[in-house]
Amino acid sequence: MVYLQKALARNPRVDFLVELVQMVSGLLLVVFLWTHMLFVAAIWLGVGAFNALAHFMDQYRLLPATVVFLVLVFCAHIGAVIRRVPRQWQEQKIVWRHAKLIRHADTWSWLFQAVTGAAILALAIVHMAVVSYAGINAGLSSMRVHDGFLAFYAALLLLSEYHASVGLYRVFVKWGWVRRSSLKRVLGAISVLTVAIGAITLGIFYSLGAQA
Amino acid sequence: MARELTFRIFRFNPDQPDVKPRLQDYRLTEEPGMTLFVVLNKLREEQDPSLRFDFVCRAAICGSCGMLVNGRPTLACKTLTKDLPAVTTLMPLPVFKLLGDLSVDTGVWFREMSLRTEAWIHTDQVFDPNAEEERMDNAVALQIYEAERCIECGCCIGGCATANIKPEFIGAAGVNRVARFMLDPRDKRSDAEYFEVVGTEEGVFGCVGLMACDDNCPVGIPLRDQLAYVRRKMAAAGWKLRRRAPAARA
Ligand code: SF4
Ligand code: SF4
Ligand code: FES
């Protein structure tokens, strides 16, 4: 059905473009997430390696560049997905009721995407603010992790890994590039792996903090 | 020993809106080879003549008996009680107009969808009744047939969260219908023309990939593949449209 407002505002490609933005920004965020994981895991090689990497990032102004990149991509992603989050209260109620009614796992994971997404946004803003304000070095990080921020980082790690893996699953499912069951397995394995890497990294920081 | 089965059935009559919707329990003894078709008819004959539900073919062909069986959208006539627990909840399919109890009107929805997707062959070829029928490649014919197997039961629509909040969304059945015409060489519509019909939020880009449709189609149409096929085709068309768009609007 076409209504007057819709006919006037009509650009047939909007929906397609928004879809594209959502996917591309999502993929970029996943790439960033995993790169970030590997960079922080430099602590596995010792405090020296970590600080050298941090110094390198600082020297070439990579830190502010990353923050700008993230803000842009975050905004693009949020702008694109917000139309998907069932907005109005009425719709919210329908979707929750629907998920309960049909007891379908993938439908639940959709609701969780919205919830985890919002939580990640909040946590990531705090994280980015802290890091850009204080700068990066092993001493600061371990102190933070040891003195109360452990739960914060653990939550951010789990939430973002979950959100990323469900998001990737959806992209692949929607465009039909791989079989669903094998996809679930591969993504599950990757998530476990990345969460493990992150957990070990956090553990190292925590023990460093305890020593200091 | 035969089991005693309990059926918790949704009761509501839109003609009596002040009587609140409720779940009513019915009991009966299981029989060998019993389907929900047998159950519901027995209940209506022996216990409650006011119970409303639909069956026509009772052989998974007509698509009129779609309902939520313990939450899962499926055909009642092909559901065997031996696959069900002792207590089973039956609800009508969401999205469609509720006629009463388990009976919904899928016809109006599907007719509307057919009109919007213009589900007929678009061609300027004039039909010649005396000419020999044009031949079709067997592989193509089989692909088309795969999509044509849709019995319009509405299970993919009732199960879809998007269809539940967006009445305009054509759903997996709609996208599958469009795929059928895209495959058909007799349909002369260009990809840009198809884009008009399905390249939107109400069409394939409204789908968020929850795959409730793919998990629930009772005749096993590979809806995920159909959705992905149309999505890729429409993405390509949308991409190309970019270069023509400004000229077209000037
Ligand atoms: S995959 Fe798309 S059409 Fe199918 S249930 Fe999900 S949102 Fe609906
Ligand atoms: S696609 Fe499958 S589930 Fe959907 S209406 Fe057709 S037969 Fe039913
Ligand atoms: S009665 Fe025809 S499909 Fe169930």
XYZ file of C-alpha atoms and ligand atoms in Angstrom:
482
model
C 0.000 0.000 0.000
C 1.263 3.482 -0.793
C 0.178 6.496 1.141
C 0.651 10.108 0.156
C 3.550 10.759 2.523
C 5.248 7.609 1.459
C 4.811 8.330 -2.227
C 6.277 11.801 -1.782
C 9.206 10.638 0.298
C 9.899 7.744 -1.953
C 13.417 6.845 -2.826
C 13.221 3.216 -3.798
C 16.741 2.492 -2.697
C 16.660 3.705 0.908
C 15.794 0.383 2.474
C 18.460 -1.365 0.471
C 21.103 1.219 1.363
C 20.259 1.119 5.048
C 20.556 -2.636 4.938
C 23.938 -2.280 3.277
C 25.148 0.250 5.858
C 24.053 -2.010 8.667
C 25.935 -4.953 7.245
C 29.141 -3.140 6.281
C 29.370 -1.234 9.567
C 28.654 -4.421 11.466
C 31.382 -6.289 9.630
C 33.831 -3.436 10.251
C 33.037 -3.544 13.948
C 33.658 -7.278 14.037
C 36.993 -6.818 12.297
C 37.843 -4.093 14.790
C 36.766 -6.242 17.728
C 38.996 -9.101 16.722
C 41.980 -6.880 15.896
C 41.532 -5.207 19.245
C 41.563 -8.625 20.936
C 44.813 -9.550 19.266
C 46.455 -6.208 20.076
C 45.562 -6.386 23.745
C 46.753 -9.955 23.787
C 50.241 -8.498 23.220
C 50.397 -8.612 27.005
C 50.904 -12.369 26.626
C 54.385 -11.520 25.357
C 55.072 -9.368 28.365
C 54.705 -5.801 29.587
C 57.475 -4.642 27.241
C 55.737 -5.884 24.115
C 52.432 -4.360 25.173
C 53.931 -0.982 25.931
C 55.917 -1.020 22.693
C 52.707 -1.592 20.754
C 50.933 1.127 22.726
C 53.821 3.493 22.094
C 53.709 2.699 18.382
C 49.966 3.440 18.298
C 50.560 6.677 20.136
C 53.431 7.775 17.930
C 51.473 7.470 14.725
C 48.314 8.963 16.218
C 46.550 5.670 15.736
C 44.650 5.992 18.973
C 42.666 9.131 18.087
C 42.244 7.797 14.552
C 40.723 4.635 15.971
C 38.388 6.581 18.201
C 37.153 8.669 15.283
C 36.717 5.550 13.156
C 34.784 3.865 15.939
C 32.503 6.782 16.584
C 31.642 6.994 12.891
C 31.073 3.288 12.437
C 29.143 3.031 15.691
C 26.852 5.849 14.631
C 26.314 4.307 11.210
C 25.536 0.943 12.748
C 23.179 2.324 15.354
C 21.450 4.531 12.824
C 20.901 1.561 10.565
C 19.774 -0.949 13.163
C 17.558 1.337 15.182
C 14.803 0.928 12.609
C 14.935 -2.790 13.295
C 14.643 -2.630 17.032
C 10.909 -2.824 17.517
C 10.488 0.684 18.674
C 7.193 1.395 20.154
C 6.058 -0.107 23.371
C 3.207 -1.856 21.627
C 5.554 -3.542 19.165
C 7.955 -4.497 21.938
C 5.203 -6.288 23.752
C 4.156 -8.130 20.626
C 7.660 -9.361 19.874
C 8.337 -10.545 23.409
C 4.989 -12.261 23.539
C 5.614 -13.741 20.135
C 9.023 -15.085 21.111
C 7.501 -16.690 24.185
C 4.624 -18.077 22.183
C 6.486 -19.762 19.381
C 9.512 -20.750 21.467
C 11.919 -20.372 18.629
C 15.586 -19.981 19.535
C 16.562 -17.673 16.683
C 13.708 -15.319 17.473
C 14.959 -14.960 21.034
C 18.464 -14.213 19.848
C 17.028 -11.301 17.880
C 15.635 -9.735 21.030
C 18.942 -10.293 22.765
C 20.706 -8.467 19.928
C 18.823 -5.304 20.787
C 19.487 -5.680 24.512
C 23.169 -6.564 24.205
C 23.634 -3.852 21.583
C 22.368 -1.170 23.936
C 24.509 -2.495 26.784
C 27.609 -2.597 24.588
C 27.013 0.977 23.537
C 26.966 2.151 27.140
C 30.002 0.141 28.190
C 31.999 0.997 25.074
C 31.480 4.733 25.588
C 32.875 4.478 29.107
C 35.739 2.319 27.913
C 36.653 4.662 25.068
C 36.444 7.711 27.273
C 38.713 6.154 29.892
C 41.256 4.971 27.347
C 41.415 8.215 25.374
C 41.671 10.229 28.573
C 44.279 8.112 30.332
C 46.200 6.708 27.368
C 47.325 3.145 27.067
C 50.005 1.351 28.994
C 50.265 -1.953 30.749
C 50.535 -0.462 34.202
C 47.335 1.543 33.916
C 45.437 -1.349 32.370
C 46.463 -3.845 35.005
C 45.649 -1.401 37.757
C 42.202 -0.831 36.299
C 41.504 -4.516 35.816
C 42.641 -5.332 39.314
C 40.931 -2.472 41.058
C 37.323 -3.034 40.335
C 37.023 -2.909 36.562
C 37.341 -6.679 36.064
C 33.593 -7.279 35.961
C 33.201 -4.338 33.589
C 35.697 -5.748 31.112
C 34.415 -9.287 31.434
C 30.912 -8.046 30.674
C 32.071 -6.015 27.701
C 34.002 -8.991 26.350
C 31.131 -11.444 26.629
C 28.506 -9.041 25.341
C 30.460 -7.931 22.318
C 31.493 -11.453 21.376
C 27.925 -12.654 21.667
C 26.554 -9.731 19.706
C 29.200 -10.097 17.007
C 28.715 -13.785 16.535
C 24.919 -13.583 16.372
C 25.204 -10.642 13.998
C 27.603 -12.506 11.732
C 25.343 -15.529 11.788
C 22.459 -13.390 10.588
C 24.428 -11.768 7.815
C 25.491 -15.119 6.472
C 22.061 -16.634 6.872
C 20.338 -13.760 5.150
C 22.596 -13.686 2.150
C 22.680 -17.449 2.014
C 26.376 -18.038 1.746
C 26.704 -21.071 3.977
C 24.641 -23.822 5.541
C 22.982 -22.894 8.793
C 24.082 -25.739 11.034
C 27.741 -25.656 10.028
C 27.665 -21.886 10.343
C 26.432 -22.122 13.922
C 29.222 -24.528 14.750
C 32.001 -22.445 13.193
C 30.799 -19.229 14.803
C 30.382 -20.975 18.139
C 33.964 -22.189 17.964
C 35.260 -18.718 17.030
C 33.349 -17.125 19.898
C 34.665 -19.594 22.425
C 38.161 -19.004 21.109
C 37.967 -15.205 21.239
C 36.347 -15.213 24.653
C 39.122 -17.532 25.851
C 41.808 -15.238 24.428
C 40.139 -12.253 26.069
C 39.732 -14.045 29.371
C 43.398 -15.033 29.456
C 44.385 -11.464 28.640
C 42.220 -10.177 31.466
C 43.699 -12.787 33.773
C 47.218 -11.643 32.978
C 46.319 -8.018 33.626
C 44.655 -8.976 36.863
C 47.700 -10.818 38.180
C 49.972 -7.971 37.048
C 47.746 -5.602 38.953
C 47.930 -7.824 42.010
C 51.727 -7.799 41.879
C 51.982 -4.047 41.534
C -2.018 -48.414 27.784
C -3.622 -45.549 25.962
C -2.682 -42.116 27.244
C -5.137 -39.545 28.514
C -4.419 -36.403 26.566
C -5.214 -32.870 27.582
C -5.734 -30.186 24.963
C -5.580 -26.617 26.100
C -7.414 -24.793 23.363
C -7.644 -21.075 22.726
C -11.241 -19.876 22.811
C -12.393 -16.550 21.525
C -15.315 -15.353 19.505
C -14.812 -11.955 17.859
C -18.612 -11.568 17.739
C -18.644 -11.596 21.532
C -15.772 -9.236 22.308
C -16.759 -8.862 25.957
C -16.050 -12.526 26.616
C -12.307 -12.512 27.196
C -10.045 -14.878 25.238
C -9.215 -17.918 27.351
C -7.659 -21.368 27.248
C -10.076 -24.217 27.772
C -9.025 -27.744 28.698
C -10.422 -30.824 26.976
C -9.557 -34.410 27.713
C -9.705 -37.510 25.600
C -8.120 -40.930 25.251
C -5.424 -41.372 22.657
C -6.060 -43.791 19.794
C -3.564 -45.413 17.451
C -2.607 -43.204 14.497
C -4.492 -40.250 15.928
C -3.895 -36.836 14.338
C -5.017 -33.433 15.550
C -7.633 -33.587 12.810
C -9.182 -36.594 14.540
C -8.794 -35.008 17.962
C -10.498 -31.741 17.097
C -13.365 -33.383 15.243
C -13.941 -35.805 18.100
C -13.961 -32.951 20.584
C -16.455 -31.039 18.512
C -18.714 -34.061 18.021
C -18.595 -35.421 21.537
C -17.812 -32.547 23.860
C -18.241 -29.058 22.469
C -20.120 -28.294 19.256
C -19.124 -24.625 19.487
C -15.418 -25.317 18.858
C -14.198 -23.628 15.686
C -11.327 -24.780 13.472
C -10.662 -25.455 9.796
C -9.806 -28.561 7.856
C -10.461 -29.400 4.241
C -8.126 -31.963 2.786
C -6.684 -33.434 6.028
C -3.690 -34.481 3.931
C -1.351 -31.482 4.071
C -2.494 -30.219 0.665
C -4.980 -27.401 1.159
C -3.161 -25.437 3.856
C -6.240 -24.526 5.852
C -5.316 -26.118 9.174
C -2.235 -24.113 10.135
C -2.116 -23.379 13.878
C 0.291 -23.079 16.776
C 0.821 -26.496 18.294
C 2.672 -25.936 21.548
C 3.789 -22.674 20.038
C 5.087 -24.093 16.783
C 3.301 -23.085 13.608
C 2.388 -26.247 11.780
C -0.407 -28.161 10.048
C -2.772 -29.806 12.497
C -3.785 -32.511 10.037
C -0.288 -33.883 9.748
C 0.506 -33.673 13.457
C 0.293 -37.063 15.145
C -0.651 -37.154 18.802
C 2.056 -39.733 19.459
C 4.587 -36.934 18.857
C 2.905 -34.692 21.430
C 3.285 -34.503 25.196
C 0.373 -35.258 27.525
C -0.668 -31.613 27.571
C -0.814 -29.725 24.294
C -1.690 -26.099 23.784
C -3.442 -25.139 20.557
C -3.588 -21.537 19.428
C -4.602 -19.928 16.148
C -1.921 -18.515 13.854
C -1.066 -14.918 14.637
C -1.014 -12.163 11.980
C -4.139 -13.419 10.190
C -7.646 -12.262 10.893
C -9.095 -14.301 13.724
C -12.443 -15.808 12.836
C -12.924 -17.625 16.113
C -11.044 -20.123 18.294
C -8.504 -21.825 16.033
C -9.927 -20.561 12.779
C -8.174 -17.735 10.924
C -8.641 -16.180 7.510
C -5.443 -16.715 5.527
C -7.203 -16.141 2.207
C -7.494 -12.371 2.420
C -3.858 -11.999 3.424
C -2.603 -14.177 0.601
C -4.794 -12.491 -1.960
C -3.495 -9.114 -0.862
C 0.079 -10.401 -1.067
C -0.486 -11.812 -4.566
C -1.804 -8.485 -5.745
C 1.061 -6.551 -4.243
C 3.738 -8.840 -5.640
C 1.803 -8.921 -8.925
C 2.018 -12.670 -8.864
C 1.225 -13.360 -12.479
C 3.277 -13.665 -15.654
C 4.059 -10.246 -17.083
C 4.533 -10.501 -20.808
C 3.581 -8.611 -23.934
C 3.501 -11.754 -25.988
C 0.029 -12.303 -27.368
C -1.386 -15.717 -26.655
C -1.886 -17.838 -29.748
C -4.195 -20.752 -28.954
C -3.174 -22.615 -32.098
C 0.583 -22.442 -31.624
C 2.433 -25.304 -30.048
C 3.223 -24.679 -26.403
C 6.690 -23.311 -25.782
C 9.031 -25.764 -24.154
C 10.726 -25.112 -20.878
C 14.046 -26.402 -19.700
C 13.428 -29.197 -17.219
C 15.835 -27.853 -14.616
C 14.074 -24.473 -14.635
C 10.675 -26.131 -14.488
C 11.756 -28.079 -11.413
C 13.062 -24.958 -9.705
C 9.786 -23.195 -10.356
C 7.887 -26.172 -9.084
C 9.864 -26.097 -5.856
C 8.502 -22.617 -5.115
C 5.030 -23.499 -6.379
C 4.670 -26.170 -3.726
C 3.604 -23.490 -1.254
C 0.158 -24.426 0.034
C -0.469 -20.979 1.550
C -0.884 -22.371 5.030
C 0.584 -19.229 6.574
C 2.905 -21.009 9.005
C 5.877 -18.990 7.775
C 3.909 -15.784 8.296
C 2.498 -16.578 11.731
C 5.926 -17.597 12.991
C 7.708 -14.519 11.669
C 8.351 -11.802 14.253
C 8.608 -9.182 11.511
C 5.240 -10.105 10.037
C 3.783 -9.877 13.547
C 4.710 -6.226 13.900
C 4.616 -5.104 10.272
C 1.327 -5.842 8.571
C 2.802 -4.696 5.251
C 5.620 -7.245 5.248
C 5.112 -9.852 2.520
C 6.932 -12.515 4.495
C 8.678 -15.633 3.329
C 5.656 -16.849 1.385
C 5.605 -13.541 -0.496
C 9.301 -13.583 -1.242
C 9.038 -17.206 -2.298
C 6.226 -16.213 -4.631
C 8.384 -13.514 -6.180
C 11.266 -15.954 -6.557
C 8.959 -18.193 -8.530
C 8.332 -15.458 -11.115
C 11.965 -14.388 -11.200
C 12.892 -17.902 -12.200
C 10.245 -18.087 -14.874
C 11.669 -17.137 -18.294
C 8.181 -16.249 -19.537
C 7.935 -13.381 -17.065
C 9.531 -10.389 -18.766
C 9.870 -8.133 -15.716
C 13.321 -6.615 -15.328
C 15.240 -6.717 -12.069
C 14.586 -3.005 -11.643
C 10.866 -3.662 -11.877
C 11.099 -6.421 -9.323
C 13.057 -4.066 -7.114
C 10.025 -1.791 -7.024
C 8.010 -4.669 -5.631
C 10.361 -6.370 -3.199
C 13.455 -4.192 -2.786
C 12.043 -2.528 0.323
C 11.399 -2.955 3.999
C 8.018 -4.447 3.164
C 9.784 -6.878 0.888
C 12.975 -8.809 1.230
C 14.937 -6.138 3.102
C 12.413 -6.209 5.924
C 13.477 -9.725 6.769
C 15.844 -9.848 9.714
C 16.853 -13.438 9.158
C 15.230 -15.081 12.149
C 14.501 -18.152 10.066
C 11.334 -19.028 11.909
C 9.864 -19.431 8.425
C 12.590 -21.792 7.285
C 12.249 -23.835 10.464
C 8.500 -24.147 10.204
C 7.387 -24.558 6.595
C 5.397 -27.801 6.786
C 6.006 -28.726 3.152
C 9.706 -28.058 3.479
C 10.213 -25.300 0.926
C 13.821 -24.114 1.371
C 12.692 -20.647 2.385
C 16.107 -19.544 3.494
C 17.457 -20.233 0.021
C 14.540 -18.458 -1.593
C 14.983 -15.418 0.655
C 18.725 -15.312 0.001
C 18.231 -15.732 -3.742
C 15.822 -12.806 -3.961
C 17.925 -10.722 -1.567
C 21.058 -11.146 -3.663
C 19.209 -10.426 -6.868
C 17.631 -7.321 -5.376
C 20.910 -6.127 -3.913
C 22.472 -6.343 -7.368
C 19.518 -4.487 -8.859
C 19.651 -1.831 -6.135
C 23.329 -1.334 -6.749
C 22.819 -0.818 -10.481
C 19.852 1.459 -9.937
C 22.202 4.015 -8.458
C 23.621 5.057 -11.764
C 20.278 5.495 -13.404
C 18.407 7.110 -10.545
C 19.412 10.795 -10.957
C 18.604 10.842 -14.668
C 15.249 9.228 -14.044
C 14.267 11.856 -11.519
C 15.552 14.901 -13.409
S 13.768 -15.100 8.046
Fe 12.693 -13.241 7.475
S 10.769 -13.908 6.652
Fe 11.637 -15.638 7.749
S 10.770 -15.524 9.778
Fe 12.629 -14.379 9.795
S 12.164 -12.264 9.378
Fe 10.418 -13.544 8.804
S 5.963 -21.104 2.237
Fe 5.563 -22.952 3.427
S 4.949 -22.183 5.437
Fe 4.768 -20.488 4.023
S 2.656 -20.477 3.377
Fe 3.835 -21.649 1.865
S 3.705 -23.750 2.545
Fe 3.073 -22.507 4.268
S -6.493 -29.855 6.251
Fe -5.569 -29.392 4.351
S -3.551 -29.001 4.977
Fe -4.420 -29.668 6.838
